[in-house]
Structure formats: C-alpha cells, structure tokens
C-alpha cells in the first residue's frame, strides 16, 4: 500500500457524497474501494486497488486488509550430507493468506499495544500462538519464517505512512495484489484512532476470484479431475496426430 | 505478453513458453530424443512448481510421442508383443510412481527427490553419451580398435516365463521387459519424462533387440505410459496444466520439424557429444540448486499435499 496517484476528481465527488453531520461512531468514518472485486483473468499479473475515505476530524487511520484463512506449512531447510533438504516442519492453522496493514503513522505512535492487539492489528509480526501446537521456544523461528516468506511474495506487508491524508478529512491508500494473490473473500477493516483511543471502525469486503478461461480450467481440474485427465490426454493425442499430418504433407 | 497459467497459478511470458517449447523441440528433432528430461528442469528454472512441471510435461510427452509412434507403426517398426509386455510393466510402474509422488509431496520431499533423480540420471546419461561418442569417433579414425559385441548373454536370460518375440527375433523371459517397463514407468511418473533415454539403451543392451524396431516400440509404450501418468496426476494431485502443455506443444512441434531438417546436415557423433554436453550442463545446474545455500532457511509448503 504505497502512496497512490492523486485522484482529485474522485475526492471531490467523495466530499459531495459524504454525510453532513456525523453523530454516530460509524458515521465518523466512511470508506470505499475503487473496485470490490479483483478478477484474475488470463492476462493477470497482479493489480492495485485504491481505498479512499473521509473522517470527521483529526485522528490517525489504520487500514487492515485480511485475506481468507488458510492452513500454512513452514519447513526448515537442513543440510544433510552436503545437500539441502526439507527438515522439520510446522503447521499454522487458519492464517490469513493475505495480510497488509497501512497507517498514517507508525503504529506504536497511534495506539498502545493492547488496543492494537485487541483489534488484531500487527506491524507485520502477527502473533500466531493460537494457530499452532508448537512449543513457544520453537514457535518464533517458524513464525518469522512464515512472515518473511509471505512478505517476500507480497502477501504480507506493513506500511507505516502508507495512508495519505489531505486536509484532515480525506485519506487514501493503495492495496497491491501480486500475481499469486489467493482467491476468496477479503475483509478490509479501517480504524480511526485519536490520542490512543479507538473512535470508529468501518468494515468493507472485496472478493478475489478467477475469471474466464483460467477459472473454468481450474474448476474443471479440481471438480471433475478424472474427466479433466481424459480431456488432457485426448487433446495431447489430437495435437500430436495433427502435427504429424500437417508436417508430413 | 503475459499469460496466467490456471493450474500452476503463476504468470509467465507467452514468448518464454513458445521459446522453451521451440528450443527443446529443436533439440529433440535434431537428436531424435523426447526432450522431457530437458523440459521439466527448465520449467522449474522459470518458476513453475516441480509438481506442476512434472505432471504437465507427462501430458506434453503424450503429444510429442504420438506422431512419432504413428510414423513407426505405419513402417511396421513396432514389436507389438514386446511393447505390450513393456506397457504392462509401465502401467504398474507409473501407477506406483504417481502414488509415491503423492506421498512424497505430502511429507514435503518431492522437490528434493525430483532434483536428485535428475542429477543422477542426467549425470549418467550425459557422461555415457559423451564417452560413447568420443570412442565411436576415435574408432572411425582408427578402424583397428576392438568393437563392442551386440546381443550378449547375461544371467537374466535364464529367468522363467520365456516368451517368443517374433518381430525382435528373441526368445527371452517376459519378466525382463516387464521389470524394465516397471522401472521406466516409475521414472516417468516422478521425473515427468517419457523415459526413452533409459528405455532405448535397455532394449538394445539388456534385451538385445534389433535397433531398427527399438525406437518405434519405445515410442509405442511411452504414449500409453505418459497418458496413464497424466490421468493419475490429474486425479491425485490436480497438477496437469493444459494451458501450459498447449503452449509448450505449439513451440515444440515447430521446433522439432526445424530440428529434424537440420539433423541431416550434421555428423552423428559430434551431434551426440553436443547433446551429451547439454545434458551434463542441465545436470550441473540442478545439482547446484541442491548444494547452494538457500536465501531463506524457511520455506512454505503445501498443506497435506492438497489444498
């Protein structure tokens, strides 16, 4: 979630649409996404979405993007007789497949750790103690390994200063989805903090799904795998036969 | 132009796929080899997961072998009886191989086993090719050197269940070709190859088959064994990427035709030395991946072998 290109027109429109006098907590924060869907099409190489919103006064904004929960396996590579093999492994249950945090300032300046933890906001160091049966002493290196790998793949990230604010009221950030983005429902949680207190919270959702030919092939392969295998063979035999006929003449 | 591969779940440049297919196809047309043993490591080098590379390559080998097998069939260069015995072993071996593949994937060791299999087999085959070709080349210059005897008799010829193979002019135990087929079937499943590079020397040196029908019979059984691997990989692991296979195929078919036209212009022994060196180079690259210290000592795996 790096700073986005200026989109003045969008912001002007947003000002218009913003509710006039916010009274309830939910009204103190209004957010929207440039699209509520990420479509993985045949030419997909990753994409960006713009998240923008308006708040009713001063305060810090924290945006948390959470992907669907998946089990994760982390393996430690060990050197055996000169070659590297996969050694000990650890399973983390129901870990967000995508987890990005962006904020107006570094998190530790926004709110005390216990308030952040209560809202599952973490500066790139998710505490996954509840997700694994690993003893505490072993947990840390495997958890760090998981987060490091996910960060390298662009699936985890922490972006202090990634939320840009204009004129105390408008804010925006960019969510980056790499080509390997996991499919499923995503939650977008936006928090408004002021002087260490949570003032408002807004949640919106988006969905990442495969589209077009790629989606059909994937579903076919997973739902009717026997038929898919037969089709793969028939296509290969036909292509091979055709090539023989074409180049013989 | 990037394309998102639906099963591999990565974006790859179409030109890279066509280039790989064309390049390996050119070599296979030039040398008359399947090319699977070069394509699978190359796919892994460009970032396709080993599981998808192996299963998809098996599918591509089906296509690459069909036209060759049909051409040999028309010329009656196939010993059907021998082919069926090899195939019986091949079905058992490749089914065993896919089962082993699925189990190894579950415990996170499949990438390692694929790499080791490639280092061992590419190393042996590459070294033998270079060695044999250099010797043959020297023999051409010095015809007085001793020649190797074809069709020797080993202990294996004393095994029971003898069968007559008319086309091969052999009367040997059916167990021998059955177990050769079985062994090559396991290799086909784990390495994503047709296995011609093991099958052809085994047929010549172990079975003593006449060279004229060796390639046709080998291709005949490769078509069915790789089809079996494709089906079982699709059912057990869902790792066959039809889109990837098709792009490799398009490049491969064109490359093979160009390669076949070039092969008549080059001398056989020098050509074999060249192929041997290419095989050894790929072997070294795979071996480097095994011994080089990884950037990160922790890696993510696939939970339970399935998602």
Coordinates of C-alpha atoms in Angstrom, one line a residue:
Chain A
X1 CA 0.0 0.0 0.0
X2 CA 2.2 2.7 -1.2
X3 CA 1.0 6.3 -1.8
X4 CA -1.4 6.4 -4.7
X5 CA -1.5 8.8 -7.6
X6 CA -3.6 11.9 -6.9
X7 CA -7.2 11.3 -7.8
X8 CA -8.6 14.7 -7.3
X9 CA -11.8 14.1 -9.1
X10 CA -12.7 11.1 -7.0
X11 CA -12.0 13.0 -3.9
X12 CA -14.2 16.0 -5.0
X13 CA -17.0 13.5 -5.7
X14 CA -16.5 11.9 -2.3
X15 CA -16.8 15.3 -0.5
X16 CA -20.1 15.7 -2.1
X17 CA -21.3 12.3 -1.2
X18 CA -20.1 12.5 2.4
X19 CA -22.8 12.6 5.0
X20 CA -23.2 16.1 6.6
X21 CA -23.2 16.0 10.4
X22 CA -21.8 12.7 11.7
X23 CA -23.3 11.8 15.1
X24 CA -22.8 8.1 15.4
X25 CA -19.4 6.4 15.6
X26 CA -19.9 4.6 12.3
X27 CA -20.6 7.9 10.6
X28 CA -17.3 9.4 11.6
X29 CA -15.6 7.2 9.1
X30 CA -16.7 6.4 5.5
X31 CA -14.6 4.3 3.2
X32 CA -14.9 2.8 -0.2
X33 CA -12.8 0.8 -2.7
X34 CA -12.1 1.6 -6.4
X35 CA -13.5 -1.9 -7.0
X36 CA -15.0 -4.5 -4.8
X37 CA -13.5 -7.3 -6.9
X38 CA -10.1 -8.5 -8.1
X39 CA -10.6 -10.6 -11.2
X40 CA -7.8 -13.0 -12.1
X41 CA -8.1 -13.1 -15.8
X42 CA -5.9 -14.8 -18.4
X43 CA -3.5 -11.8 -18.6
X44 CA -3.4 -11.2 -14.8
X45 CA 0.0 -10.0 -13.5
X46 CA -1.2 -8.5 -10.2
X47 CA -3.2 -5.4 -9.6
X48 CA -3.8 -2.4 -7.4
X49 CA -6.9 -1.1 -5.7
X50 CA -7.5 2.4 -4.4
X51 CA -9.0 2.6 -0.9
X52 CA -10.3 6.1 -0.1
X53 CA -12.4 7.6 2.6
X54 CA -13.4 10.5 4.8
X55 CA -13.2 11.0 8.5
X56 CA -14.9 13.7 10.5
X57 CA -11.9 15.3 12.1
X58 CA -8.3 14.8 13.3
X59 CA -7.0 11.4 14.1
X60 CA -5.0 8.5 12.7
X61 CA -6.3 6.0 10.2
X62 CA -5.2 2.3 10.2
X63 CA -6.3 0.1 7.2
X64 CA -6.0 -3.7 7.6
X65 CA -6.6 -6.0 4.6
X66 CA -7.2 -9.6 5.5
X67 CA -7.4 -12.4 3.1
X68 CA -9.2 -15.8 3.6
X69 CA -7.8 -18.0 6.3
X70 CA -5.7 -21.0 5.1
X71 CA -3.5 -23.5 6.8
X72 CA 0.2 -22.8 6.3
X73 CA 3.1 -25.3 6.4
X74 CA 6.5 -23.9 7.1
X75 CA 9.5 -26.1 6.5
X76 CA 13.1 -25.6 7.7
X77 CA 15.8 -26.5 5.2
X78 CA 18.6 -28.5 6.7
X79 CA 21.9 -29.5 5.3
X80 CA 22.3 -33.3 5.1
X81 CA 25.5 -34.7 3.5
X82 CA 26.2 -31.5 1.6
X83 CA 22.7 -31.1 0.1
X84 CA 19.8 -29.0 1.4
X85 CA 16.6 -31.0 2.2
X86 CA 13.3 -30.1 3.9
X87 CA 13.7 -30.9 7.6
X88 CA 11.4 -30.1 10.5
X89 CA 8.1 -28.6 9.6
X90 CA 5.3 -26.7 11.5
X91 CA 1.7 -26.2 10.7
X92 CA -0.1 -23.0 11.4
X93 CA -3.9 -23.3 11.2
X94 CA -6.2 -20.7 9.7
X95 CA -3.6 -18.0 9.0
X96 CA -4.7 -15.1 6.8
X97 CA -3.5 -15.8 3.3
X98 CA -3.0 -12.1 2.8
X99 CA -2.4 -9.5 5.5
X100 CA -1.5 -5.9 4.9
X101 CA -1.5 -3.1 7.4
X102 CA -1.2 0.6 6.3
X103 CA -1.4 3.6 8.6
X104 CA -0.9 7.3 8.7
X105 CA 2.0 7.0 11.2
X106 CA 3.9 4.1 12.7
X107 CA 1.5 2.0 14.8
X108 CA 3.3 2.5 18.1
X109 CA 2.7 6.2 17.9
X110 CA -1.0 5.7 17.2
X111 CA -2.3 3.4 20.0
X112 CA -0.9 1.3 22.9
X113 CA -0.1 -2.3 22.0
X114 CA -3.0 -3.9 24.0
X115 CA -5.6 -1.9 22.0
X116 CA -3.9 -2.8 18.7
X117 CA -3.7 -6.4 19.7
X118 CA -7.4 -6.5 20.7
X119 CA -8.2 -5.4 17.1
X120 CA -5.7 -7.9 15.6
X121 CA -3.6 -5.0 14.2
X122 CA 0.0 -6.1 14.0
X123 CA 3.0 -4.4 12.5
X124 CA 3.9 -7.3 10.2
X125 CA 4.5 -9.6 13.2
X126 CA 1.2 -11.4 13.6
X127 CA 1.2 -13.3 16.9
X128 CA 0.3 -16.8 15.7
X129 CA 0.5 -18.5 19.1
X130 CA -3.1 -19.6 18.9
X131 CA -2.7 -21.1 15.4
X132 CA -0.1 -23.8 16.2
X133 CA 0.6 -26.5 18.7
X134 CA 4.3 -25.8 18.6
X135 CA 6.0 -25.0 21.9
X136 CA 6.8 -21.4 22.5
X137 CA 10.6 -21.9 22.1
X138 CA 10.3 -23.3 18.6
X139 CA 7.4 -21.1 17.5
X140 CA 9.3 -17.9 16.9
X141 CA 11.7 -19.0 14.2
X142 CA 8.9 -20.8 12.2
X143 CA 6.5 -17.9 12.6
X144 CA 9.2 -15.4 11.5
X145 CA 10.0 -17.7 8.6
X146 CA 6.3 -17.8 7.6
X147 CA 6.0 -14.0 7.8
X148 CA 9.3 -13.5 5.9
X149 CA 8.2 -15.8 3.0
X150 CA 4.8 -14.2 2.8
X151 CA 6.3 -10.7 2.8
X152 CA 8.7 -11.7 0.0
X153 CA 5.7 -12.9 -2.0
X154 CA 4.0 -9.6 -1.4
X155 CA 1.2 -11.3 0.5
X156 CA 2.1 -9.7 3.9
X157 CA 3.1 -6.1 4.5
X158 CA 3.3 -3.3 6.9
X159 CA 3.3 0.3 5.5
X160 CA 3.6 3.0 8.2
X161 CA 2.8 6.3 6.4
X162 CA 1.0 4.3 3.6
X163 CA -2.2 6.1 4.3
X164 CA -2.1 9.7 2.9
X165 CA -4.3 12.3 4.5
X166 CA -5.5 15.6 2.8
X167 CA -6.9 18.5 4.8
X168 CA -7.6 16.5 8.0
X169 CA -10.6 14.8 6.4
X170 CA -9.7 12.8 3.3
X171 CA -7.5 9.8 3.2
X172 CA -6.4 7.2 0.7
X173 CA -4.2 4.2 0.3
X174 CA -3.3 1.7 -2.4
X175 CA -3.7 -2.0 -1.9
X176 CA -1.3 -4.1 -4.0
X177 CA -2.2 -7.6 -5.0
X178 CA 0.6 -9.7 -6.5
X179 CA 0.0 -12.3 -9.3
X180 CA 0.0 -15.1 -6.8
X181 CA -2.9 -13.5 -4.7
X182 CA -5.0 -16.2 -3.1
X183 CA -8.7 -16.3 -4.1
X184 CA -11.6 -15.9 -1.8
X185 CA -13.4 -13.2 0.3
X186 CA -11.2 -10.4 1.7
X187 CA -12.1 -8.1 4.7
X188 CA -11.0 -4.5 4.8
X189 CA -11.0 -3.0 8.3
X190 CA -10.5 0.7 8.7
X191 CA -9.9 2.1 12.1
X192 CA -9.9 5.7 13.3
X193 CA -7.8 6.5 16.4
X194 CA -7.3 9.7 18.2
X195 CA -4.9 10.1 21.1
X196 CA -4.6 6.4 21.6
X197 CA -8.4 5.8 21.6
X198 CA -10.4 3.9 19.0
X199 CA -13.1 6.3 17.8
X200 CA -14.6 4.5 14.9
X201 CA -14.3 1.3 12.9
X202 CA -15.6 0.5 9.4
X203 CA -15.6 -2.8 7.6
X204 CA -16.0 -3.5 3.9
X205 CA -15.3 -6.5 1.8
X206 CA -13.9 -7.4 -1.5
X207 CA -13.6 -10.7 -3.4
X208 CA -10.6 -12.1 -5.3
X209 CA -11.8 -14.6 -7.9
X210 CA -10.6 -16.3 -11.1
X211 CA -12.4 -15.2 -14.2
X212 CA -12.8 -16.5 -17.8
X213 CA -11.0 -19.4 -19.3
X214 CA -8.5 -19.8 -16.4
X215 CA -11.3 -20.1 -13.9
X216 CA -13.1 -22.7 -16.0
X217 CA -9.9 -24.8 -16.4
X218 CA -9.1 -24.6 -12.7
X219 CA -12.6 -25.6 -11.6
X220 CA -12.8 -28.4 -14.2
X221 CA -9.4 -29.8 -12.9
X222 CA -10.5 -29.8 -9.3
X223 CA -14.2 -30.7 -9.6
X224 CA -14.0 -33.4 -12.3
X225 CA -10.4 -34.5 -12.2
X226 CA -11.0 -37.8 -13.9
X227 CA -12.7 -36.2 -16.9
X228 CA -10.1 -33.5 -16.9
X229 CA -7.3 -36.1 -17.1
X230 CA -9.1 -37.8 -20.0
X231 CA -9.5 -34.5 -21.9
X232 CA -5.8 -33.6 -21.3
X233 CA -4.9 -36.9 -22.9
X234 CA -7.3 -36.6 -25.8
X235 CA -6.1 -33.0 -26.5
X236 CA -2.5 -34.2 -26.5
X237 CA -3.1 -37.1 -28.8
X238 CA -5.1 -35.0 -31.2
X239 CA -2.4 -32.3 -31.2
X240 CA 0.3 -34.8 -31.8
X241 CA -1.6 -36.6 -34.5
X242 CA -2.4 -33.2 -36.2
X243 CA 1.2 -32.1 -36.1
X244 CA 2.2 -35.4 -37.8
X245 CA -0.4 -35.0 -40.6
X246 CA 0.4 -31.3 -41.2
X247 CA 4.2 -31.7 -41.4
X248 CA 4.1 -35.0 -43.4
X249 CA 2.4 -33.3 -46.4
Chain B
X1 CA 2.6 -10.8 -23.4
X2 CA 2.0 -12.4 -20.0
X3 CA -0.4 -15.4 -19.5
X4 CA -1.8 -16.6 -16.2
X5 CA -1.5 -20.3 -16.0
X6 CA -4.6 -21.6 -14.3
X7 CA -3.1 -24.7 -12.5
X8 CA 0.5 -23.5 -12.0
X9 CA -1.1 -20.2 -10.7
X10 CA 1.7 -18.0 -11.9
X11 CA 2.0 -15.5 -14.8
X12 CA 4.6 -16.4 -17.5
X13 CA 5.5 -14.7 -20.7
X14 CA 4.0 -16.5 -23.7
X15 CA 7.2 -15.9 -25.7
X16 CA 9.2 -17.7 -23.0
X17 CA 6.9 -20.7 -23.2
X18 CA 7.0 -20.8 -27.0
X19 CA 10.8 -20.3 -26.9
X20 CA 11.3 -23.2 -24.4
X21 CA 9.0 -25.4 -26.4
X22 CA 10.7 -24.5 -29.7
X23 CA 14.2 -24.8 -28.2
X24 CA 13.7 -28.2 -26.6
X25 CA 11.6 -29.3 -29.7
X26 CA 14.5 -28.3 -31.9
X27 CA 16.9 -30.4 -29.9
X28 CA 14.6 -33.4 -29.8
X29 CA 14.1 -33.1 -33.6
X30 CA 17.9 -32.8 -34.1
X31 CA 18.8 -35.7 -31.9
X32 CA 15.7 -37.8 -32.1
X33 CA 15.1 -37.8 -28.3
X34 CA 11.9 -37.0 -26.3
X35 CA 13.1 -33.8 -24.6
X36 CA 11.1 -34.3 -21.4
X37 CA 14.3 -34.7 -19.4
X38 CA 15.4 -31.2 -20.5
X39 CA 11.9 -29.5 -20.4
X40 CA 11.0 -30.4 -16.8
X41 CA 14.1 -28.9 -15.2
X42 CA 13.8 -25.8 -17.5
X43 CA 10.2 -25.3 -16.4
X44 CA 11.3 -25.5 -12.8
X45 CA 14.1 -22.9 -13.5
X46 CA 11.5 -20.4 -14.8
X47 CA 9.4 -20.7 -11.6
X48 CA 6.8 -23.4 -12.3
X49 CA 6.4 -25.6 -9.2
X50 CA 8.1 -29.0 -9.6
X51 CA 4.8 -30.9 -9.1
X52 CA 3.1 -29.0 -11.9
X53 CA 6.2 -29.2 -14.2
X54 CA 6.4 -33.0 -13.9
X55 CA 2.7 -33.7 -14.4
X56 CA 2.3 -31.2 -17.3
X57 CA 5.4 -32.5 -19.0
X58 CA 4.0 -36.0 -18.9
X59 CA 1.0 -34.6 -20.8
X60 CA 3.2 -32.9 -23.3
X61 CA 5.2 -36.0 -23.9
X62 CA 2.0 -37.8 -24.9
X63 CA 1.6 -35.3 -27.7
X64 CA 5.2 -35.3 -28.7
X65 CA 5.4 -39.1 -28.9
X66 CA 2.1 -39.7 -30.8
X67 CA 3.2 -38.6 -34.3
X68 CA 6.5 -40.5 -34.0
X69 CA 4.8 -43.6 -32.7
X70 CA 2.3 -43.5 -35.6
X71 CA 5.0 -43.0 -38.2
X72 CA 6.9 -46.1 -36.9
X73 CA 3.6 -48.0 -36.7
X74 CA 3.0 -47.4 -40.4
X75 CA 6.5 -48.5 -41.2
X76 CA 5.9 -51.7 -39.1
X77 CA 8.8 -50.8 -36.8
X78 CA 6.9 -51.7 -33.6
X79 CA 7.2 -55.1 -31.9
X80 CA 3.6 -55.1 -30.5
X81 CA 4.1 -58.1 -28.3
X82 CA 7.3 -56.7 -26.7
X83 CA 5.5 -53.3 -26.5
X84 CA 2.6 -54.8 -24.6
X85 CA 4.8 -56.5 -22.1
X86 CA 6.8 -53.3 -21.5
X87 CA 3.5 -51.5 -21.2
X88 CA 2.2 -53.9 -18.6
X89 CA 5.2 -53.2 -16.5
X90 CA 4.9 -49.5 -17.4
X91 CA 1.3 -49.3 -16.1
X92 CA 2.3 -50.9 -12.8
X93 CA 5.4 -48.7 -12.5
X94 CA 3.8 -45.4 -13.4
X95 CA 0.9 -46.0 -11.1
X96 CA 3.4 -46.9 -8.3
X97 CA 5.3 -43.8 -9.3
X98 CA 2.3 -41.4 -9.0
X99 CA 1.4 -42.9 -5.7
X100 CA 5.0 -42.4 -4.4
X101 CA 4.9 -38.8 -5.9
X102 CA 1.7 -38.0 -4.0
X103 CA 3.1 -39.5 -0.7
X104 CA 6.4 -37.6 -1.1
X105 CA 4.5 -34.4 -1.8
X106 CA 2.5 -34.8 1.4
X107 CA 5.7 -35.0 3.5
X108 CA 7.3 -32.1 1.6
X109 CA 10.2 -34.1 0.0
X110 CA 9.0 -34.3 -3.6
X111 CA 11.1 -31.4 -4.9
X112 CA 14.2 -32.9 -3.4
X113 CA 13.5 -36.4 -4.9
X114 CA 12.8 -34.9 -8.3
X115 CA 16.1 -32.9 -8.2
X116 CA 18.1 -36.0 -7.1
X117 CA 16.6 -38.2 -9.7
X118 CA 17.5 -35.6 -12.4
X119 CA 21.1 -35.2 -11.1
X120 CA 21.6 -39.0 -11.1
X121 CA 20.0 -39.8 -14.4
X122 CA 21.2 -36.7 -16.4
X123 CA 24.7 -37.3 -15.0
X124 CA 24.8 -40.9 -16.0
X125 CA 23.2 -40.5 -19.4
X126 CA 25.2 -37.3 -20.3
X127 CA 28.5 -38.9 -19.3
X128 CA 27.7 -42.1 -21.2
X129 CA 26.7 -40.1 -24.3
X130 CA 29.9 -38.1 -24.3
X131 CA 32.1 -41.2 -23.5
X132 CA 30.5 -43.5 -26.1
X133 CA 30.5 -40.8 -28.8
X134 CA 34.2 -39.9 -28.3
X135 CA 35.0 -43.6 -28.5
X136 CA 33.0 -44.1 -31.7
X137 CA 34.5 -41.0 -33.2
X138 CA 38.0 -42.4 -32.5
X139 CA 37.0 -45.7 -33.9
X140 CA 36.1 -44.1 -37.2
X141 CA 39.5 -42.6 -37.4
X142 CA 41.2 -45.9 -36.2
X143 CA 39.1 -48.9 -37.6
X144 CA 41.5 -51.4 -35.9
X145 CA 40.1 -50.7 -32.4
X146 CA 38.1 -53.5 -30.9
X147 CA 34.3 -53.4 -31.4
X148 CA 31.6 -53.9 -28.8
X149 CA 29.7 -57.2 -29.2
X150 CA 25.9 -56.8 -29.6
X151 CA 23.4 -59.2 -28.1
X152 CA 25.4 -60.7 -25.3
X153 CA 24.0 -63.4 -22.9
X154 CA 23.6 -62.5 -19.2
X155 CA 22.2 -64.3 -16.2
X156 CA 18.9 -62.5 -16.9
X157 CA 18.3 -64.8 -19.9
X158 CA 17.9 -67.7 -17.6
X159 CA 14.7 -66.3 -16.0
X160 CA 11.4 -68.3 -16.2
X161 CA 8.3 -67.3 -18.2
X162 CA 10.0 -67.4 -21.6
X163 CA 8.2 -65.8 -24.5
X164 CA 8.8 -65.6 -28.2
X165 CA 9.1 -62.1 -29.6
X166 CA 9.0 -62.7 -33.4
X167 CA 9.5 -59.1 -34.5
X168 CA 12.5 -58.8 -32.3
X169 CA 13.8 -62.3 -33.1
X170 CA 14.1 -63.0 -29.4
X171 CA 13.1 -65.9 -27.1
X172 CA 13.5 -64.5 -23.6
X173 CA 11.8 -64.3 -20.2
X174 CA 8.8 -61.9 -20.2
X175 CA 9.9 -60.8 -16.7
X176 CA 12.9 -58.9 -18.0
X177 CA 10.9 -56.5 -20.3
X178 CA 8.2 -56.3 -17.6
X179 CA 10.6 -55.1 -15.0
X180 CA 12.3 -52.7 -17.4
X181 CA 8.9 -51.2 -18.2
X182 CA 8.1 -51.0 -14.5
X183 CA 11.4 -49.2 -13.7
X184 CA 10.9 -46.7 -16.6
X185 CA 7.3 -46.2 -15.5
X186 CA 8.3 -45.1 -12.0
X187 CA 10.9 -42.7 -13.6
X188 CA 8.2 -41.3 -16.0
X189 CA 5.9 -40.6 -13.1
X190 CA 8.5 -38.9 -10.8
X191 CA 10.5 -37.1 -13.4
X192 CA 7.8 -36.2 -16.0
X193 CA 9.6 -37.8 -18.9
X194 CA 8.9 -40.5 -21.5
X195 CA 11.9 -42.4 -20.3
X196 CA 13.2 -43.1 -23.8
X197 CA 16.7 -42.2 -22.7
X198 CA 16.7 -45.2 -20.3
X199 CA 14.3 -47.5 -22.4
X200 CA 16.3 -47.4 -25.6
X201 CA 19.7 -48.4 -24.2
X202 CA 18.0 -51.0 -22.0
X203 CA 16.3 -52.5 -25.1
X204 CA 19.5 -52.6 -27.0
X205 CA 21.9 -53.7 -24.4
X206 CA 19.8 -55.7 -21.9
X207 CA 17.1 -57.2 -24.2
X208 CA 19.3 -57.4 -27.3
X209 CA 16.5 -56.0 -29.6
X210 CA 17.4 -55.1 -33.2
X211 CA 18.0 -51.3 -33.4
X212 CA 15.5 -50.8 -36.3
X213 CA 12.4 -51.5 -34.1
X214 CA 13.8 -50.2 -30.8
X215 CA 12.7 -46.5 -31.2
X216 CA 9.2 -47.4 -32.6
X217 CA 8.5 -49.9 -29.8
X218 CA 9.8 -47.5 -27.2
X219 CA 7.6 -44.6 -28.5
X220 CA 4.6 -47.0 -28.7
X221 CA 4.7 -47.8 -25.0
X222 CA 5.7 -44.2 -24.0
X223 CA 2.4 -42.8 -25.4
X224 CA 0.4 -45.1 -23.1
X225 CA 2.6 -44.8 -20.0
X226 CA 2.7 -41.0 -20.1
X227 CA -1.1 -41.0 -20.8
X228 CA -1.5 -43.1 -17.6
X229 CA 0.7 -40.7 -15.7
X230 CA -1.3 -37.7 -17.0
X231 CA -4.6 -39.3 -15.9
X232 CA -3.3 -40.3 -12.4
X233 CA -1.6 -37.0 -11.7
X234 CA -4.8 -35.2 -12.8
X235 CA -6.9 -37.3 -10.4
X236 CA -4.5 -37.5 -7.4
X237 CA -2.7 -34.1 -7.5
X238 CA -4.6 -31.8 -9.9
X239 CA -1.3 -30.6 -11.2
X240 CA -1.7 -31.1 -15.0
X241 CA -1.8 -27.6 -16.6
X242 CA -3.5 -28.0 -20.0
X243 CA -2.8 -24.3 -20.9
X244 CA 0.9 -24.7 -20.2
X245 CA 1.1 -28.0 -22.1
X246 CA -0.6 -26.5 -25.1
X247 CA 1.9 -23.6 -25.4
X248 CA 4.9 -25.9 -25.0
X249 CA 3.3 -28.1 -27.6
X250 CA 3.0 -25.4 -30.2
X251 CA 6.6 -24.4 -29.8
X252 CA 7.7 -28.0 -29.6
X253 CA 6.0 -29.1 -32.8
X254 CA 7.5 -26.3 -34.9
X255 CA 11.0 -26.7 -33.2
X256 CA 11.1 -30.4 -33.8
X257 CA 10.4 -30.0 -37.6
X258 CA 13.2 -27.5 -37.9
X259 CA 15.5 -29.7 -35.8
X260 CA 14.8 -32.7 -37.9
X261 CA 15.7 -30.8 -41.1
X262 CA 19.0 -29.6 -39.5
X263 CA 20.0 -33.1 -38.3
X264 CA 20.8 -34.3 -41.8
X265 CA 23.4 -31.6 -42.2
X266 CA 25.4 -32.5 -39.1
X267 CA 27.6 -35.5 -38.3
X268 CA 26.1 -38.1 -35.9
X269 CA 28.9 -38.5 -33.4
X270 CA 29.7 -34.8 -33.0
X271 CA 25.9 -34.3 -32.6
X272 CA 25.8 -36.9 -29.8
X273 CA 28.8 -35.2 -28.0
X274 CA 26.9 -31.9 -28.2
X275 CA 23.7 -33.4 -26.7
X276 CA 25.7 -35.1 -24.0
X277 CA 27.3 -31.8 -23.0
X278 CA 23.9 -30.1 -22.9
X279 CA 22.6 -32.9 -20.7
X280 CA 25.6 -32.5 -18.4
X281 CA 25.1 -28.8 -18.2
X282 CA 21.4 -29.2 -17.1
X283 CA 22.6 -31.8 -14.6
X284 CA 25.1 -29.4 -13.1
X285 CA 22.5 -26.6 -12.8
X286 CA 20.1 -28.9 -10.9
X287 CA 22.9 -30.1 -8.7
X288 CA 23.9 -26.5 -7.9
X289 CA 20.3 -25.9 -6.7
X290 CA 20.7 -28.8 -4.2
X291 CA 24.0 -27.7 -2.7
X292 CA 23.8 -23.9 -2.8
X293 CA 22.7 -22.4 0.5
X294 CA 19.2 -21.1 0.1
X295 CA 18.5 -17.4 0.7
X296 CA 15.9 -18.3 3.3
X297 CA 16.3 -21.4 5.5
X298 CA 12.5 -21.5 5.9
X299 CA 10.1 -22.2 3.0
X300 CA 6.3 -22.6 2.7
X301 CA 4.9 -25.9 1.8
X302 CA 1.6 -27.3 0.5
X303 CA -0.6 -28.4 3.4
X304 CA -1.2 -32.1 3.3
X305 CA -0.2 -32.3 -0.3
X306 CA -3.6 -30.9 -1.3
X307 CA -5.4 -27.7 -0.8

